[in-house]
Amino acid sequence: MKYLFLALAGILSIHSSFSQFKTIAESAPFDEPEEGHAKLVLLRSGYSAFVFFNIKEGISVKLYDDHHRLHAEKEINSKFTDSKYKSVEAVFEINGDLVLFIAQRDEKKPMLYRMIIDGKSGNLKSEEKIAELDKTGRYKATRLGLRGQQFPDFYVRKDPAGDYYAVARFNNFDEDPNQRLEIISYGPDNKETARAFYHSPENRYENLRYIDMAVIGGQKVSVVAYAYNRVRRDHDGELVIANLDEGSHDVSLHELDFSRDLIVDGGITRYNPVSQSIILLAACRSEKNSNEYGTVLIFVNPFEQRVTNAFPVYPQRADAKSTELFGKKNHYTGMPQNMFVDHDGSFSIVFEEITGISSSSGGSYSELGHLAVMQFSPTGKETGTYFIPKNQLYYNGEVQSFYHSNREGSAVFLSAGNQYKSFAYLHGKYKSYILFNDIEKNGETVQKGKITRIMGVGECDGFYFLLNGDEVLLPRQYVFGKPDRGRDHNLAIFALSDYDRDRNIYCTLKLEKSGRSKQVKLVWMEPQ
């Protein structure tokens, strides 16, 4: 095994025939959001919401009606704008409204706020603190012998098929092991349906490593975690599932029958309603200090609390193409960053190579490298693999494992142009695509084993790759069509986009560059 594991009037309708993406409307141009967080949400009413979280000025909301015309524009004052340390944990639609979750972290306790914004008017309906955590500094972590452990945090997940959602309140530094994980579930009316703490079975495990959470309608919330002891050898751990059922005041915890020779350091969970199983994509290692990771696909029945199948996954065909193009030493080293489940139960995994880079000035960067996509049947049989070369430099920060999954349902951080980098996966009604910004010539030179690293995006355009066919290396096409002039470019912040599968409408923020001038607008498209 190679790997261990819109016009100024307000709207302009356009119909184009040069792309798999037919542009149906664009908004009037507006100022480019450059610092803060942003998110697009296509509401079931046909309205579209563009939410911009400005770090200094608060929250602004643009609402567009079902004809893609600007309907309302609101500035929202909130209780937490004085805090310098806040993050957007989640943004999604619940019962026709926008629901925002914002975590505030300062000298006081970390707190999680929930804001509900009217989906028709853009007015703030309610704002309240729904969770908080004890502040834990380095001293307490050292005293408890927990340095290097997962820090306290909030996690928010929504049922992709409905309006139920859940919040996990995780604090591995609480002195009581049975107070370290609390699960809170909510219904479509934003009221609690259940709340309970995890309890260690017979107090066998002192610590938890939160992995991910799946909301299964109103039935249950399932948290998958790795339970272990810090005083014994690292292998003394167990993969566990913690279920909170509707109306319950207790969390039922079960050890999963998974290899005790593997340490699970992170992962992604997705509930597959067709197979009625949770698919866990886990990053595993076999030794405590080993830097060699492999990926294991684990199928868990959350109703019977047991593993039904497990096997390692690695994009072998992408590896073969990588060495063919870039040389025998350039084996594919990407780790999974996200997983997507289709309506028929089939699913796809997207891998990406990420390399940390340290500069002479002491800064840190990440190189976002080649992608690989593996497609599977509902039972886990590989049905296709694709290799998509790219090279982008992410400034002033290190990209963490599973970052693409972690930002799903949340807002995109806007800083140093990084928002125009990375990739987006679109599982359309008829076809699936990978989209990202790149320079034109990389589509040609990659055939010769050469690729230019993207540092600035001034010369980039948006491209898509259709995930179809037997060829491993896919051709690229312009998302917005090839510009008429060489100095003109059209790119997008694909990471904040949203897709309405029922209407087959994809919406993103488009940046148009004409020489030295530029403008941004929302664009609604129909994937063919």
Coordinates of C-alpha atoms in Angstrom, one line a residue:
M1 CA 0.0 0.0 0.0
K2 CA 1.6 3.2 -1.2
Y3 CA -0.2 5.5 1.3
L4 CA -0.7 4.6 4.8
F5 CA -3.1 5.4 5.2
L6 CA -25.8 41.7 -13.6
A7 CA -26.3 46.7 -15.7
L8 CA -26.5 49.7 -13.6
A9 CA -30.3 49.6 -13.6
G10 CA -30.0 46.8 -11.3
I11 CA -30.2 43.7 -13.5
L12 CA -28.8 42.4 -16.7
S13 CA -30.0 39.1 -18.2
I14 CA -27.5 37.3 -20.4
H15 CA -27.6 34.1 -22.3
S16 CA -24.4 32.5 -23.3
S17 CA -23.6 29.4 -25.3
F18 CA -19.8 29.1 -24.8
S19 CA -19.8 27.2 -21.5
Q20 CA -21.3 24.4 -19.5
F21 CA -22.4 27.3 -17.3
K22 CA -25.1 29.5 -18.9
T23 CA -25.3 33.0 -17.2
I24 CA -28.9 33.9 -16.6
A25 CA -28.5 37.2 -14.5
E26 CA -26.0 39.5 -13.0
S27 CA -26.4 42.1 -10.2
A28 CA -25.3 45.7 -10.4
P29 CA -21.7 46.1 -9.5
F30 CA -20.8 46.9 -5.9
D31 CA -17.6 47.5 -3.8
E32 CA -15.4 44.4 -3.5
P33 CA -15.4 43.0 -0.1
E34 CA -11.8 42.5 0.9
E35 CA -11.5 42.0 4.6
G36 CA -13.8 40.0 6.8
H37 CA -16.1 37.1 6.0
A38 CA -18.7 36.6 3.3
K39 CA -21.3 34.0 2.3
L40 CA -24.0 33.5 -0.4
V41 CA -27.2 31.7 0.5
L42 CA -29.8 30.7 -2.1
L43 CA -33.1 30.5 -0.2
R44 CA -35.9 28.1 -1.0
S45 CA -38.2 31.1 -1.7
G46 CA -36.1 31.9 -4.7
Y47 CA -34.4 34.9 -2.9
S48 CA -30.6 35.2 -2.7
A49 CA -28.8 36.6 0.3
F50 CA -25.2 38.0 0.3
V51 CA -23.9 38.4 3.8
F52 CA -20.7 40.3 4.5
F53 CA -19.2 40.3 8.0
N54 CA -16.9 43.3 8.2
I55 CA -14.6 43.0 11.2
K56 CA -14.8 46.7 12.1
E57 CA -18.3 47.8 10.9
G58 CA -20.6 44.9 11.6
I59 CA -22.8 42.8 9.3
S60 CA -24.4 43.9 6.0
V61 CA -27.0 41.9 4.1
K62 CA -28.0 42.2 0.4
L63 CA -31.3 40.4 -0.5
Y64 CA -32.2 39.7 -4.1
D65 CA -35.7 38.6 -5.1
D66 CA -36.6 35.6 -7.2
H67 CA -36.0 37.6 -10.4
H68 CA -32.5 38.4 -9.2
R69 CA -33.3 42.1 -8.5
L70 CA -32.0 43.9 -5.4
H71 CA -34.9 43.7 -2.9
A72 CA -33.3 45.0 0.4
E73 CA -30.0 46.1 1.7
K74 CA -29.5 46.2 5.5
E75 CA -26.8 47.1 8.0
I76 CA -27.2 45.1 11.2
N77 CA -25.9 46.2 14.6
S78 CA -25.1 43.3 16.9
K79 CA -24.2 42.9 20.6
F80 CA -20.7 41.5 19.9
T81 CA -19.2 44.1 17.4
D82 CA -16.8 45.4 20.1
S83 CA -15.0 42.1 20.2
K84 CA -11.8 41.9 18.1
Y85 CA -11.8 38.1 18.2
K86 CA -14.8 36.6 16.5
S87 CA -15.3 34.0 13.8
V88 CA -18.3 32.9 11.7
E89 CA -19.1 29.3 12.6
A90 CA -22.1 28.7 10.3
V91 CA -24.6 30.4 8.0
F92 CA -27.6 28.6 6.6
E93 CA -31.3 28.8 6.0
I94 CA -33.8 27.6 8.6
N95 CA -37.5 27.9 7.9
G96 CA -37.1 30.6 5.3
D97 CA -34.7 32.8 7.4
L98 CA -31.0 33.2 7.6
V99 CA -29.4 31.8 10.7
L100 CA -25.9 32.9 11.6
F101 CA -23.6 31.5 14.3
I102 CA -20.8 33.8 15.5
A103 CA -18.2 32.8 18.1
Q104 CA -16.6 35.6 20.2
R105 CA -13.3 35.0 21.8
D106 CA -11.6 37.6 24.0
E107 CA -10.4 38.0 27.6
K108 CA -13.7 36.7 28.8
K109 CA -15.3 33.4 28.1
P110 CA -15.7 32.2 24.5
M111 CA -19.3 32.6 23.6
L112 CA -21.5 31.5 20.7
Y113 CA -24.2 33.8 19.4
R114 CA -27.1 32.9 17.1
M115 CA -28.6 35.6 14.9
I116 CA -31.8 35.1 13.0
I117 CA -32.3 37.4 9.9
D118 CA -35.7 37.6 8.2
G119 CA -35.3 36.0 4.8
K120 CA -37.8 38.4 3.1
S121 CA -36.9 41.8 4.6
G122 CA -33.3 41.3 5.8
N123 CA -34.2 42.6 9.3
L124 CA -32.8 41.1 12.5
K125 CA -35.4 39.0 14.2
S126 CA -33.4 37.8 17.2
E127 CA -30.0 37.6 18.6
E128 CA -29.0 35.6 21.6
K129 CA -26.1 33.8 23.3
I130 CA -26.7 30.1 23.1
A131 CA -23.5 28.6 24.5
E132 CA -20.3 29.6 26.3
L133 CA -17.1 27.9 27.4
D134 CA -14.6 28.4 30.2
K135 CA -11.5 30.2 29.1
T136 CA -8.5 27.9 29.2
G137 CA -5.0 29.3 29.0
R138 CA -1.7 27.6 28.7
Y139 CA -1.2 27.4 32.4
K140 CA -4.4 25.4 33.0
A141 CA -3.6 23.2 30.0
T142 CA -0.1 22.5 31.5
R143 CA -1.4 21.9 35.0
L144 CA -3.9 19.3 33.6
G145 CA -1.3 17.7 31.5
L146 CA -3.2 18.6 28.3
R147 CA -0.8 20.7 26.3
G148 CA -1.0 19.8 22.6
Q149 CA -4.6 18.6 23.0
Q150 CA -7.6 19.9 21.0
F151 CA -8.6 23.3 22.3
P152 CA -12.1 24.2 23.4
D153 CA -14.4 25.1 20.6
F154 CA -17.9 25.2 19.2
Y155 CA -19.1 23.1 16.3
V156 CA -22.3 23.6 14.3
R157 CA -23.8 21.2 11.8
K158 CA -27.1 21.1 9.9
D159 CA -29.1 18.3 8.3
P160 CA -28.5 18.8 4.6
A161 CA -32.0 17.4 3.9
G162 CA -34.0 19.6 6.3
D163 CA -34.1 22.3 9.0
Y164 CA -32.7 20.5 12.0
Y165 CA -29.3 21.5 13.3
A166 CA -27.0 20.9 16.3
V167 CA -24.3 22.6 18.3
A168 CA -21.5 20.7 20.0
R169 CA -19.8 22.5 22.9
F170 CA -16.4 20.9 23.4
N171 CA -13.9 21.6 26.2
N172 CA -11.3 18.9 26.6
F173 CA -9.8 21.0 29.5
D174 CA -12.7 20.7 31.8
E175 CA -11.5 18.9 34.9
D176 CA -14.6 16.7 34.9
P177 CA -14.3 14.2 31.9
N178 CA -18.0 13.9 31.8
Q179 CA -18.5 17.6 31.2
R180 CA -16.2 17.9 28.2
L181 CA -18.7 17.4 25.4
E182 CA -22.2 18.7 25.3
I183 CA -24.6 18.2 22.3
I184 CA -27.6 20.5 21.8
S185 CA -30.1 19.8 19.0
Y186 CA -32.6 22.3 17.5
G187 CA -35.7 22.0 15.4
P188 CA -37.0 24.1 12.4
D189 CA -38.5 26.6 15.0
N190 CA -34.9 27.2 16.4
K191 CA -36.0 25.7 19.7
E192 CA -34.0 23.0 21.5
T193 CA -35.2 19.5 21.0
A194 CA -32.6 17.8 23.2
R195 CA -29.4 18.5 25.2
A196 CA -27.0 16.3 27.1
F197 CA -23.4 15.7 28.0
Y198 CA -21.3 12.8 26.9
H199 CA -20.3 10.4 29.7
S200 CA -17.2 8.3 29.5
P201 CA -18.2 4.6 29.7
E202 CA -17.2 3.4 33.1
N203 CA -14.7 6.4 33.2
R204 CA -12.3 4.4 31.1
Y205 CA -11.3 7.4 28.9
E206 CA -10.0 10.7 30.2
N207 CA -9.9 12.6 26.9
L208 CA -11.8 13.0 23.6
R209 CA -10.7 14.1 20.2
Y210 CA -13.7 15.5 18.4
I211 CA -13.9 14.4 14.8
D212 CA -17.2 15.4 13.3
M213 CA -20.9 15.5 13.7
A214 CA -23.9 14.4 11.6
V215 CA -27.5 15.6 12.1
I216 CA -30.0 13.0 11.0
G217 CA -33.3 14.9 10.6
G218 CA -35.1 15.1 13.8
Q219 CA -34.2 11.6 14.8
K220 CA -30.7 12.0 16.2
V221 CA -27.4 13.8 16.3
S222 CA -24.3 11.6 16.0
V223 CA -20.9 12.8 17.1
V224 CA -17.9 10.6 16.1
A225 CA -14.9 11.0 18.4
Y226 CA -11.7 9.3 19.4
A227 CA -11.6 8.5 23.1
Y228 CA -8.2 7.9 24.8
N229 CA -6.1 8.3 27.9
R230 CA -3.1 10.6 28.1
V231 CA -1.2 8.7 30.8
R232 CA -1.1 5.4 29.0
R233 CA 0.4 4.6 25.7
D234 CA -1.2 6.4 22.8
H235 CA -2.7 3.3 21.3
D236 CA -5.0 3.0 24.3
G237 CA -7.9 4.7 22.5
E238 CA -11.1 3.8 20.8
L239 CA -13.2 5.2 18.0
V240 CA -16.7 6.0 19.6
I241 CA -20.1 7.3 18.5
A242 CA -22.2 9.5 20.7
N243 CA -25.8 9.7 19.9
L244 CA -28.3 12.3 21.1
D245 CA -31.9 11.3 20.2
E246 CA -34.8 13.7 20.0
G247 CA -36.2 14.6 23.4
S248 CA -33.4 12.8 25.2
H249 CA -31.5 14.0 28.2
D250 CA -28.7 11.5 27.8
V251 CA -26.1 10.8 25.2
S252 CA -25.7 7.1 24.4
L253 CA -22.1 6.3 23.7
H254 CA -20.8 3.2 22.1
E255 CA -17.4 2.0 21.2
L256 CA -17.0 1.1 17.6
D257 CA -15.4 -2.0 16.5
F258 CA -12.5 -0.5 14.7
S259 CA -8.8 -1.3 14.7
R260 CA -7.1 -0.4 17.9
D261 CA -3.8 -0.4 16.1
L262 CA -4.7 2.8 14.3
I263 CA -4.9 6.3 15.9
V264 CA -7.7 8.5 14.4
D265 CA -6.4 12.1 14.3
G266 CA -9.2 13.7 12.3
G267 CA -11.9 13.1 9.7
I268 CA -15.2 14.0 8.0
T269 CA -18.6 12.4 8.6
R270 CA -21.5 12.5 6.2
Y271 CA -24.9 10.8 6.6
N272 CA -26.0 8.8 3.6
P273 CA -29.8 8.6 3.7
V274 CA -29.8 5.9 0.9
S275 CA -27.7 3.4 2.8
Q276 CA -28.8 4.9 6.2
S277 CA -25.2 4.9 7.3
I278 CA -22.6 7.5 8.4
I279 CA -19.6 7.6 6.1
L280 CA -16.5 8.4 8.1
L281 CA -13.4 9.5 6.2
A282 CA -10.6 9.2 8.7
A283 CA -7.0 10.3 8.8
C284 CA -5.1 7.6 10.6
R285 CA -1.6 6.8 11.7
S286 CA -0.1 3.7 13.2
E287 CA 2.4 5.2 15.7
K288 CA 2.2 8.1 18.1
N289 CA 5.0 10.1 16.6
S290 CA 4.6 9.0 13.0
N291 CA 4.1 11.7 10.3
E292 CA 2.8 9.1 7.8
Y293 CA -0.9 9.3 7.5
G294 CA -3.3 7.2 5.5
T295 CA -7.0 7.5 4.7
V296 CA -9.6 4.9 5.9
L297 CA -13.2 4.9 4.8
I298 CA -15.4 3.6 7.6
F299 CA -19.1 2.9 7.3
V300 CA -21.0 3.2 10.6
N301 CA -24.6 2.3 11.3
P302 CA -25.7 5.0 13.7
F303 CA -28.9 3.2 14.7
E304 CA -27.1 0.0 15.6
Q305 CA -23.9 1.8 16.7
R306 CA -21.5 -0.5 14.8
V307 CA -19.0 -0.4 11.9
T308 CA -20.3 -2.3 8.9
N309 CA -17.3 -1.9 6.6
A310 CA -13.9 -0.3 6.6
F311 CA -11.0 -0.1 4.1
P312 CA -8.1 2.2 3.1
V313 CA -8.6 4.6 0.1
Y314 CA -5.9 6.2 -2.0
P315 CA -6.2 7.7 -5.6
Q316 CA -3.9 5.2 -7.3
R317 CA -4.8 6.4 -10.8
A318 CA -4.1 10.0 -9.9
D319 CA -0.7 8.9 -8.5
A320 CA 0.1 7.2 -11.7
K321 CA -0.7 10.3 -13.7
S322 CA 1.2 12.5 -11.3
T323 CA 4.4 10.5 -11.8
E324 CA 3.8 10.3 -15.5
L325 CA 3.6 14.1 -15.8
F326 CA 6.0 15.4 -13.2
G327 CA 8.4 12.5 -12.7
K328 CA 8.8 9.3 -10.9
K329 CA 9.6 11.0 -7.5
N330 CA 6.4 13.1 -7.6
H331 CA 4.0 10.6 -6.1
Y332 CA 0.6 12.0 -5.2
T333 CA 0.6 13.0 -1.5
G334 CA -2.8 14.7 -1.2
M335 CA -5.0 14.1 1.8
P336 CA -8.8 14.2 1.7
Q337 CA -10.3 17.7 2.2
N338 CA -14.0 17.1 1.7
M339 CA -16.6 14.5 0.9
F340 CA -19.9 14.9 -1.0
V341 CA -22.9 12.5 -1.0
D342 CA -25.2 12.4 -4.0
H343 CA -29.0 11.9 -4.0
D344 CA -28.6 8.3 -5.2
G345 CA -26.2 7.4 -2.4
S346 CA -23.0 7.6 -4.4
F347 CA -20.4 9.9 -3.1
S348 CA -17.1 11.6 -4.0
I349 CA -13.9 12.4 -2.1
V350 CA -11.7 15.4 -3.1
F351 CA -8.0 15.2 -2.1
E352 CA -5.6 18.1 -2.2
E353 CA -1.9 18.4 -1.6
I354 CA -1.0 20.9 1.0
T355 CA 2.5 21.9 2.0
G356 CA 3.5 24.3 4.7
I357 CA 6.2 26.9 3.7
S358 CA 8.2 29.1 6.1
S359 CA 9.6 32.4 4.8
S360 CA 12.9 34.1 5.8
S361 CA 10.8 36.9 7.4
G362 CA 9.2 34.4 9.8
G363 CA 5.8 34.3 8.1
S364 CA 4.1 31.1 7.2
Y365 CA 2.4 30.1 3.9
S366 CA 0.7 27.1 2.5
E367 CA 1.0 25.7 -1.0
L368 CA -2.3 24.4 -2.3
G369 CA -1.3 21.7 -4.8
H370 CA -2.8 19.1 -7.1
L371 CA -6.3 17.8 -6.7
A372 CA -7.6 14.3 -7.0
V373 CA -11.2 13.2 -7.1
M374 CA -12.4 9.7 -6.3
Q375 CA -16.0 8.7 -7.0
F376 CA -17.7 5.8 -5.3
S377 CA -20.9 3.7 -5.5
P378 CA -23.2 3.7 -2.4
T379 CA -21.4 0.6 -1.2
G380 CA -17.9 2.1 -1.5
K381 CA -16.8 0.6 -4.9
E382 CA -14.6 3.0 -6.8
T383 CA -16.3 4.2 -10.0
G384 CA -13.9 6.9 -11.2
T385 CA -10.7 8.8 -10.4
Y386 CA -9.5 12.2 -11.7
F387 CA -6.2 14.1 -11.4
I388 CA -6.4 18.0 -11.6
P389 CA -3.0 19.7 -11.4
K390 CA -2.8 23.2 -9.8
N391 CA -0.5 25.2 -7.6
Q392 CA -1.6 28.2 -5.5
L393 CA 0.1 30.0 -2.7
Y394 CA -2.0 30.8 0.4
Y395 CA -0.5 33.8 2.2
N396 CA 0.0 34.5 5.9
G397 CA -1.2 31.3 7.4
E398 CA -1.2 27.5 7.4
V399 CA -4.1 25.6 5.9
Q400 CA -5.2 22.9 8.2
S401 CA -6.3 19.4 7.3
F402 CA -9.9 19.0 6.3
Y403 CA -10.2 22.9 5.9
H404 CA -12.5 22.6 3.0
S405 CA -15.0 20.5 4.9
N406 CA -14.6 22.7 8.0
R407 CA -15.6 25.9 6.1
E408 CA -18.6 24.2 4.5
G409 CA -21.8 25.9 5.6
S410 CA -19.8 28.7 7.1
A411 CA -18.5 32.0 5.6
V412 CA -15.2 32.5 3.7
F413 CA -12.4 34.5 5.3
L414 CA -11.4 37.4 3.0
S415 CA -7.7 38.3 3.4
A416 CA -4.7 39.0 1.1
G417 CA -6.6 37.7 -1.9
N418 CA -6.6 34.2 -0.5
Q419 CA -10.4 34.0 -1.1
Y420 CA -9.8 33.7 -4.8
K421 CA -7.6 30.6 -4.2
S422 CA -8.4 27.0 -3.4
F423 CA -11.2 25.2 -5.2
A424 CA -14.9 24.5 -5.2
Y425 CA -16.7 21.3 -5.8
L426 CA -20.2 21.5 -7.5
H427 CA -22.4 18.5 -7.5
G428 CA -24.9 19.7 -10.1
K429 CA -28.3 18.3 -11.0
Y430 CA -26.8 16.6 -14.0
K431 CA -23.1 16.8 -13.8
S432 CA -20.3 17.5 -11.3
Y433 CA -17.5 20.0 -11.5
I434 CA -14.3 21.3 -9.9
L435 CA -13.9 25.1 -10.2
F436 CA -10.9 27.3 -9.4
N437 CA -9.0 30.3 -10.7
D438 CA -5.9 29.9 -12.7
I439 CA -3.8 31.4 -15.5
E440 CA -4.5 30.3 -19.1
K441 CA -1.1 28.9 -19.9
N442 CA -1.2 26.3 -17.1
G443 CA -3.8 24.4 -19.1
E444 CA -1.1 23.9 -21.8
T445 CA 2.1 23.5 -19.9
V446 CA 0.8 20.9 -17.6
Q447 CA 0.8 18.5 -20.5
K448 CA 4.6 18.9 -20.5
G449 CA 4.9 18.5 -16.7
K450 CA 5.2 22.2 -15.9
I451 CA 2.9 24.4 -13.9
T452 CA 3.2 28.0 -12.7
R453 CA 2.5 28.7 -9.1
I454 CA -0.3 31.3 -8.6
M455 CA 0.9 33.9 -6.1
G456 CA -1.3 36.9 -7.1
V457 CA -4.6 36.4 -9.0
G458 CA -4.4 39.4 -11.3
E459 CA -3.9 37.3 -14.4
C460 CA -6.3 34.6 -13.5
D461 CA -9.7 33.5 -14.9
G462 CA -12.3 31.1 -13.6
F463 CA -12.0 27.5 -15.0
Y464 CA -14.1 24.4 -14.5
F465 CA -13.4 20.7 -15.0
L466 CA -16.2 18.4 -15.8
L467 CA -15.9 15.2 -13.8
N468 CA -16.9 12.8 -16.4
G469 CA -15.4 10.1 -18.6
D470 CA -12.6 7.6 -18.3
E471 CA -9.6 9.9 -18.8
V472 CA -7.8 10.7 -15.5
L473 CA -6.4 14.1 -16.7
L474 CA -9.4 16.4 -17.4
P475 CA -9.6 19.3 -19.9
R476 CA -10.5 22.7 -18.6
Q477 CA -13.0 25.3 -19.8
Y478 CA -13.7 29.0 -19.0
V479 CA -16.5 29.4 -16.5
F480 CA -17.4 32.9 -17.9
G481 CA -16.0 32.5 -21.4
K482 CA -12.6 33.5 -22.7
P483 CA -12.1 37.3 -22.5
D484 CA -11.8 39.2 -25.8
R485 CA -8.6 41.0 -24.7
G486 CA -5.6 39.5 -23.1
R487 CA -5.5 42.0 -20.3
D488 CA -9.1 41.4 -19.3
H489 CA -9.9 38.6 -16.8
N490 CA -13.0 37.2 -15.1
L491 CA -12.5 35.2 -11.9
A492 CA -14.7 34.4 -8.9
I493 CA -14.8 33.7 -5.2
F494 CA -16.0 30.2 -5.8
A495 CA -15.6 29.3 -2.1
L496 CA -18.6 31.5 -1.0
S497 CA -20.9 30.2 -3.8
D498 CA -24.2 28.4 -3.3
Y499 CA -26.2 26.0 -5.4
D500 CA -29.9 25.4 -5.6
R501 CA -30.3 21.9 -6.9
D502 CA -34.1 22.0 -7.3
R503 CA -33.9 25.1 -9.6
N504 CA -30.5 24.2 -10.9
I505 CA -29.0 27.6 -10.2
Y506 CA -25.5 28.3 -9.2
C507 CA -24.6 31.7 -7.7
T508 CA -21.1 33.2 -7.1
L509 CA -19.3 36.5 -6.8
K510 CA -17.6 37.4 -10.0
L511 CA -14.6 39.8 -10.3
E512 CA -14.3 41.5 -13.7
K513 CA -10.9 43.0 -14.5
S514 CA -10.6 45.3 -17.5
G515 CA -7.0 46.6 -17.7
R516 CA -6.5 48.5 -14.4
S517 CA -10.2 48.8 -13.5
K518 CA -12.2 46.1 -11.8
Q519 CA -15.7 45.6 -10.4
V520 CA -17.5 42.8 -8.6
K521 CA -21.1 41.5 -9.0
L522 CA -23.2 38.5 -8.2
V523 CA -23.8 36.2 -11.1
W524 CA -26.5 33.5 -11.4
M525 CA -25.8 30.6 -13.7
E526 CA -27.4 27.4 -14.9
P527 CA -25.1 24.4 -15.0
Q528 CA -25.8 22.4 -18.2

